Amino acid sequence: MALSYSQLRRYRTCPRQFEFSHVKKIPWGVSEGESFGGSVHNALKRWGELELGLGLGLGDRKKKKTEVREDQLGLFVEQAVREPPALTEEKLIEIWHDCFVFDTYKTRLEADFARKRGENLLRQFFIWWSAAPGKVIAVEKGFSVEVDGTTITGRLDRIEQVEQGVRIVDFKTTVPCTEAQADANLQLSLYALASEQLFDKPCTELLLLFLSDEGVVERATMRSASQLKDARTQIKLIYERMTAKDYRPTPSASACKWCPYRGVCDVAAI
Ligand code: SF4
């Protein structure tokens, strides 16, 4: 059986939330916070692709189509050497406006506010990035990790090559966690396991990058062999409870506050 990390996370948040979403398949709407985070991730994916020399801006894509069409008509086309766009703050903001999804906001005013907040957030990211641009080797890299016969799938936001191995960067648009929470974060342990399989270099750093319009907060950590073994055990135990259909709810103010099913759940803690 294959599980995505988001399924694992939902089960850990509250087994009943997992039951609502993945067993009873009750649809949930994308919240404004999820939509905003998705837009930021898409913008940073495009930015990473530019760093890799892969990404083309909207204008570049149009230029390419025109070239192909003219070629097909047999017209003489002087092949212009297309320089990749410069990695400037203005380019990043242009990408942001291109990636921003406004459908989920209730009013135009809220959408405009979120768009401006995202612009400021990415300006803060640019300051962080330009202070020491890392050597990116992949963005939005899919992975699957085998844990006792179960396949866990997920995606790595950004992978950078560092002196002794690789650094995995995970972007967050939430409130920063503590150092201790980063050290115990199961998602990061899974990323370290994935890194072992994807790259022939050790994962020497796991970095949570909390982005906001006020600045960037880093939470750097790493995993030892015994921590990775412990992560495998945790995943195995969660999977065993899932297959035993143990959906007992674990209500808490923090989980229920953001739960998309709080309106239909009879034990919601709010
Ligand atoms: S409202 Fe709370 S208890 Fe109910 S499913 Fe959601 S997180 Fe679980």
Tab-separated table of C-alpha atoms and ligand atoms in Angstrom:
chain	number	residue	atom	x	y	z
A	1	MET	CA	0.000	0.000	0.000
A	2	ALA	CA	1.178	3.555	-0.769
A	3	LEU	CA	0.574	6.483	1.526
A	4	SER	CA	1.371	10.111	0.985
A	5	TYR	CA	3.048	12.102	3.723
A	6	SER	CA	-0.011	14.367	3.905
A	7	GLN	CA	-2.143	11.294	4.765
A	8	LEU	CA	0.307	10.335	7.506
A	9	ARG	CA	0.272	13.889	8.836
A	10	ARG	CA	-3.507	14.041	8.862
A	11	TYR	CA	-3.690	10.763	10.787
A	12	ARG	CA	-1.165	12.012	13.339
A	13	THR	CA	-3.105	15.267	13.718
A	14	CYS	CA	-6.293	13.352	14.430
A	15	PRO	CA	-7.311	9.854	13.244
A	16	ARG	CA	-10.907	10.956	12.824
A	17	GLN	CA	-9.831	13.775	10.528
A	18	PHE	CA	-8.058	11.108	8.462
A	19	GLU	CA	-11.228	8.985	8.489
A	20	PHE	CA	-13.340	11.935	7.276
A	21	SER	CA	-10.914	12.804	4.480
A	22	HIS	CA	-9.462	9.507	3.274
A	23	VAL	CA	-11.930	6.811	4.353
A	24	LYS	CA	-15.307	8.555	4.116
A	25	LYS	CA	-13.844	10.847	1.474
A	26	ILE	CA	-15.778	13.898	2.610
A	27	PRO	CA	-14.417	16.706	0.462
A	28	TRP	CA	-12.877	19.678	2.165
A	29	GLY	CA	-12.416	23.117	0.670
A	30	VAL	CA	-8.987	24.632	0.299
A	31	SER	CA	-8.562	27.249	3.004
A	32	GLU	CA	-7.161	30.691	2.275
A	33	GLY	CA	-4.030	29.762	4.248
A	34	GLU	CA	-3.489	26.595	2.169
A	35	SER	CA	-4.092	28.530	-1.031
A	36	PHE	CA	-1.607	31.222	0.000
A	37	GLY	CA	0.996	28.585	0.931
A	38	GLY	CA	0.424	26.843	-2.417
A	39	SER	CA	0.983	30.087	-4.330
A	40	VAL	CA	4.222	30.755	-2.413
A	41	HIS	CA	5.463	27.205	-3.079
A	42	ASN	CA	4.684	27.531	-6.797
A	43	ALA	CA	6.551	30.835	-6.986
A	44	LEU	CA	9.598	29.359	-5.216
A	45	LYS	CA	9.495	26.306	-7.485
A	46	ARG	CA	9.616	28.607	-10.520
A	47	TRP	CA	12.437	30.562	-8.879
A	48	GLY	CA	14.405	27.349	-8.260
A	49	GLU	CA	13.874	26.323	-11.879
A	50	LEU	CA	15.316	29.655	-12.988
A	51	GLU	CA	18.344	29.011	-10.793
A	52	LEU	CA	18.715	25.649	-12.519
A	53	GLY	CA	18.426	27.327	-15.913
A	54	LEU	CA	15.206	25.376	-16.548
A	55	GLY	CA	12.481	27.919	-16.035
A	56	LEU	CA	11.144	30.260	-18.617
A	57	GLY	CA	9.096	33.311	-17.815
A	58	LEU	CA	5.712	33.869	-19.422
A	59	GLY	CA	7.189	36.189	-22.012
A	60	ASP	CA	9.943	33.679	-22.828
A	61	ARG	CA	7.406	30.909	-23.389
A	62	LYS	CA	5.475	33.101	-25.856
A	63	LYS	CA	8.719	33.872	-27.665
A	64	LYS	CA	9.467	30.157	-27.990
A	65	LYS	CA	6.024	29.374	-29.461
A	66	THR	CA	6.455	32.099	-32.065
A	67	GLU	CA	9.841	30.710	-33.053
A	68	VAL	CA	8.414	27.204	-33.527
A	69	ARG	CA	5.487	28.456	-35.599
A	70	GLU	CA	7.744	30.467	-37.867
A	71	ASP	CA	10.024	27.463	-38.273
A	72	GLN	CA	7.060	25.344	-39.321
A	73	LEU	CA	6.112	27.872	-41.970
A	74	GLY	CA	9.591	27.569	-43.358
A	75	LEU	CA	10.401	31.204	-42.778
A	76	PHE	CA	13.917	32.292	-42.062
A	77	VAL	CA	14.287	32.768	-38.384
A	78	GLU	CA	17.363	34.231	-36.970
A	79	GLN	CA	17.935	32.091	-33.908
A	80	ALA	CA	18.305	34.556	-31.120
A	81	VAL	CA	20.387	33.407	-28.218
A	82	ARG	CA	17.957	33.595	-25.332
A	83	GLU	CA	19.665	34.476	-22.125
A	84	PRO	CA	18.006	33.055	-19.007
A	85	PRO	CA	16.283	35.850	-17.070
A	86	ALA	CA	18.444	37.491	-14.432
A	87	LEU	CA	17.759	36.361	-10.859
A	88	THR	CA	16.594	39.719	-9.589
A	89	GLU	CA	14.120	40.741	-6.933
A	90	GLU	CA	11.913	42.200	-9.670
A	91	LYS	CA	11.895	38.834	-11.465
A	92	LEU	CA	10.883	37.042	-8.278
A	93	ILE	CA	8.010	39.503	-7.724
A	94	GLU	CA	6.926	39.065	-11.335
A	95	ILE	CA	6.845	35.279	-10.757
A	96	TRP	CA	4.809	35.814	-7.573
A	97	HIS	CA	2.136	37.809	-9.385
A	98	ASP	CA	2.065	35.131	-12.080
A	99	CYS	CA	1.628	32.325	-9.496
A	100	PHE	CA	-0.815	33.989	-7.121
A	101	VAL	CA	-4.172	32.174	-7.038
A	102	PHE	CA	-6.968	34.476	-5.886
A	103	ASP	CA	-10.054	32.217	-6.345
A	104	THR	CA	-10.173	31.056	-2.726
A	105	TYR	CA	-10.480	34.527	-1.176
A	106	LYS	CA	-13.955	35.691	-0.214
A	107	THR	CA	-13.513	39.280	-1.366
A	108	ARG	CA	-11.302	41.196	-3.730
A	109	LEU	CA	-9.987	43.171	-0.771
A	110	GLU	CA	-8.789	39.994	1.015
A	111	ALA	CA	-7.173	38.735	-2.195
A	112	ASP	CA	-5.378	42.057	-2.691
A	113	PHE	CA	-4.184	41.950	0.912
A	114	ALA	CA	-2.836	38.385	0.491
A	115	ARG	CA	-1.160	39.308	-2.783
A	116	LYS	CA	0.617	42.243	-1.145
A	117	ARG	CA	1.568	40.098	1.858
A	118	GLY	CA	3.063	37.525	-0.522
A	119	GLU	CA	5.008	40.219	-2.331
A	120	ASN	CA	6.552	41.404	0.943
A	121	LEU	CA	7.202	37.790	2.008
A	122	LEU	CA	9.104	37.090	-1.206
A	123	ARG	CA	11.090	40.295	-0.838
A	124	GLN	CA	12.183	38.940	2.561
A	125	PHE	CA	13.012	35.597	0.946
A	126	PHE	CA	15.113	37.398	-1.674
A	127	ILE	CA	17.152	39.142	1.039
A	128	TRP	CA	17.763	35.738	2.699
A	129	TRP	CA	18.571	34.017	-0.594
A	130	SER	CA	20.884	36.715	-1.962
A	131	ALA	CA	22.947	36.766	1.257
A	132	ALA	CA	24.283	33.285	0.379
A	133	PRO	CA	22.671	31.668	-2.690
A	134	GLY	CA	22.961	27.886	-2.341
A	135	LYS	CA	23.754	25.601	-5.260
A	136	VAL	CA	20.315	24.184	-5.999
A	137	ILE	CA	20.274	20.723	-7.635
A	138	ALA	CA	16.510	19.996	-7.695
A	139	VAL	CA	13.169	21.559	-6.784
A	140	GLU	CA	9.827	19.887	-6.049
A	141	LYS	CA	11.493	16.491	-6.291
A	142	GLY	CA	9.076	13.594	-5.829
A	143	PHE	CA	10.160	10.591	-3.742
A	144	SER	CA	8.911	7.285	-2.400
A	145	VAL	CA	10.376	5.543	0.642
A	146	GLU	CA	9.793	1.908	1.604
A	147	VAL	CA	9.046	1.343	5.283
A	148	ASP	CA	8.304	-2.296	6.172
A	149	GLY	CA	6.394	-2.946	2.952
A	150	THR	CA	4.588	0.412	2.945
A	151	THR	CA	5.515	3.053	0.411
A	152	ILE	CA	5.445	6.637	1.633
A	153	THR	CA	5.425	9.275	-1.083
A	154	GLY	CA	6.128	12.976	-0.885
A	155	ARG	CA	7.910	15.893	-2.440
A	156	LEU	CA	11.043	17.829	-1.463
A	157	ASP	CA	10.729	21.604	-1.949
A	158	ARG	CA	14.379	22.359	-2.652
A	159	ILE	CA	17.636	20.409	-2.560
A	160	GLU	CA	21.000	22.138	-2.464
A	161	GLN	CA	24.456	20.723	-2.860
A	162	VAL	CA	26.718	21.525	0.072
A	163	GLU	CA	30.330	20.643	0.746
A	164	GLN	CA	29.797	17.277	2.404
A	165	GLY	CA	26.470	16.250	0.913
A	166	VAL	CA	23.026	17.748	0.370
A	167	ARG	CA	20.814	20.160	2.235
A	168	ILE	CA	17.039	19.794	2.036
A	169	VAL	CA	15.032	22.985	2.400
A	170	ASP	CA	11.344	22.898	3.273
A	171	PHE	CA	9.345	26.117	2.897
A	172	LYS	CA	6.679	26.992	5.459
A	173	THR	CA	4.260	29.910	5.629
A	174	THR	CA	3.116	29.068	9.157
A	175	VAL	CA	4.265	30.318	12.556
A	176	PRO	CA	7.846	29.070	13.222
A	177	CYS	CA	8.237	25.922	15.287
A	178	THR	CA	10.802	25.573	18.075
A	179	GLU	CA	14.254	24.008	17.662
A	180	ALA	CA	13.074	20.994	19.652
A	181	GLN	CA	10.051	20.552	17.378
A	182	ALA	CA	12.307	20.681	14.311
A	183	ASP	CA	14.564	18.030	15.883
A	184	ALA	CA	11.562	15.726	16.412
A	185	ASN	CA	9.767	16.514	13.132
A	186	LEU	CA	8.732	13.261	11.412
A	187	GLN	CA	8.386	14.949	8.031
A	188	LEU	CA	12.059	15.933	8.129
A	189	SER	CA	13.061	12.402	9.144
A	190	LEU	CA	11.172	11.109	6.136
A	191	TYR	CA	13.008	13.623	3.949
A	192	ALA	CA	16.329	12.374	5.288
A	193	LEU	CA	15.281	8.783	4.460
A	194	ALA	CA	14.246	9.903	0.970
A	195	SER	CA	17.527	11.724	0.486
A	196	GLU	CA	19.450	8.504	1.190
A	197	GLN	CA	17.629	6.878	-1.722
A	198	LEU	CA	17.609	9.796	-4.166
A	199	PHE	CA	21.164	11.045	-3.904
A	200	ASP	CA	24.451	9.296	-3.484
A	201	LYS	CA	25.455	11.925	-0.962
A	202	PRO	CA	24.482	12.090	2.714
A	203	CYS	CA	21.863	14.560	3.881
A	204	THR	CA	23.927	16.828	6.104
A	205	GLU	CA	21.273	19.430	6.858
A	206	LEU	CA	17.500	19.672	7.023
A	207	LEU	CA	16.291	23.242	6.974
A	208	LEU	CA	12.792	24.466	7.743
A	209	LEU	CA	12.462	27.951	6.294
A	210	PHE	CA	9.579	29.902	7.818
A	211	LEU	CA	8.637	32.729	5.480
A	212	SER	CA	6.627	35.773	6.424
A	213	ASP	CA	6.352	39.401	5.407
A	214	GLU	CA	8.366	40.290	8.517
A	215	GLY	CA	11.375	38.100	7.791
A	216	VAL	CA	12.753	34.598	7.419
A	217	VAL	CA	13.239	32.247	10.370
A	218	GLU	CA	15.513	29.222	9.965
A	219	ARG	CA	15.243	25.968	11.887
A	220	ALA	CA	18.170	23.761	10.944
A	221	THR	CA	18.514	20.186	12.105
A	222	MET	CA	19.883	16.812	11.023
A	223	ARG	CA	19.232	13.136	11.674
A	224	SER	CA	21.401	10.373	13.094
A	225	ALA	CA	21.083	6.723	12.068
A	226	SER	CA	19.234	5.947	15.309
A	227	GLN	CA	16.759	8.804	14.694
A	228	LEU	CA	16.064	7.442	11.220
A	229	LYS	CA	15.480	3.994	12.701
A	230	ASP	CA	13.078	5.561	15.194
A	231	ALA	CA	11.246	7.360	12.351
A	232	ARG	CA	10.765	4.033	10.556
A	233	THR	CA	9.287	2.576	13.752
A	234	GLN	CA	6.925	5.550	14.162
A	235	ILE	CA	5.696	5.213	10.567
A	236	LYS	CA	5.217	1.460	10.990
A	237	LEU	CA	3.117	1.988	14.151
A	238	ILE	CA	0.943	4.638	12.471
A	239	TYR	CA	0.378	2.339	9.517
A	240	GLU	CA	-0.583	-0.569	11.794
A	241	ARG	CA	-3.168	1.633	13.537
A	242	MET	CA	-4.527	2.784	10.191
A	243	THR	CA	-4.944	-0.760	8.890
A	244	ALA	CA	-6.631	-1.733	12.189
A	245	LYS	CA	-9.130	1.087	11.425
A	246	ASP	CA	-8.305	2.857	14.651
A	247	TYR	CA	-9.950	6.217	14.008
A	248	ARG	CA	-10.408	7.330	17.601
A	249	PRO	CA	-10.410	11.157	17.610
A	250	THR	CA	-7.762	13.178	19.420
A	251	PRO	CA	-9.442	16.578	19.775
A	252	SER	CA	-7.352	19.543	20.824
A	253	ALA	CA	-7.815	23.280	20.474
A	254	SER	CA	-4.860	23.557	18.084
A	255	ALA	CA	-5.930	20.653	15.825
A	256	CYS	CA	-9.652	21.405	15.784
A	257	LYS	CA	-9.156	25.110	15.136
A	258	TRP	CA	-7.794	24.385	11.651
A	259	CYS	CA	-9.715	21.162	10.972
A	260	PRO	CA	-11.897	21.373	7.840
A	261	TYR	CA	-14.405	18.986	9.510
A	262	ARG	CA	-14.938	20.881	12.746
A	263	GLY	CA	-18.451	21.760	11.551
A	264	VAL	CA	-19.508	18.105	11.289
A	265	CYS	CA	-17.434	16.559	14.076
A	266	ASP	CA	-19.306	15.900	17.339
A	267	VAL	CA	-16.181	16.027	19.522
A	268	ALA	CA	-14.526	19.143	18.106
A	269	ALA	CA	-12.645	20.986	20.846
A	270	ILE	CA	-13.911	24.420	19.854
B	1	SF4	S1	-12.694	18.602	14.721
B	1	SF4	FE1	-10.990	17.934	16.003
B	1	SF4	S2	-11.588	15.954	16.813
B	1	SF4	FE2	-12.930	16.394	15.084
B	1	SF4	S3	-11.938	15.463	13.315
B	1	SF4	FE3	-11.247	17.555	13.389
B	1	SF4	S4	-9.335	17.510	14.574
B	1	SF4	FE4	-10.438	15.591	14.963
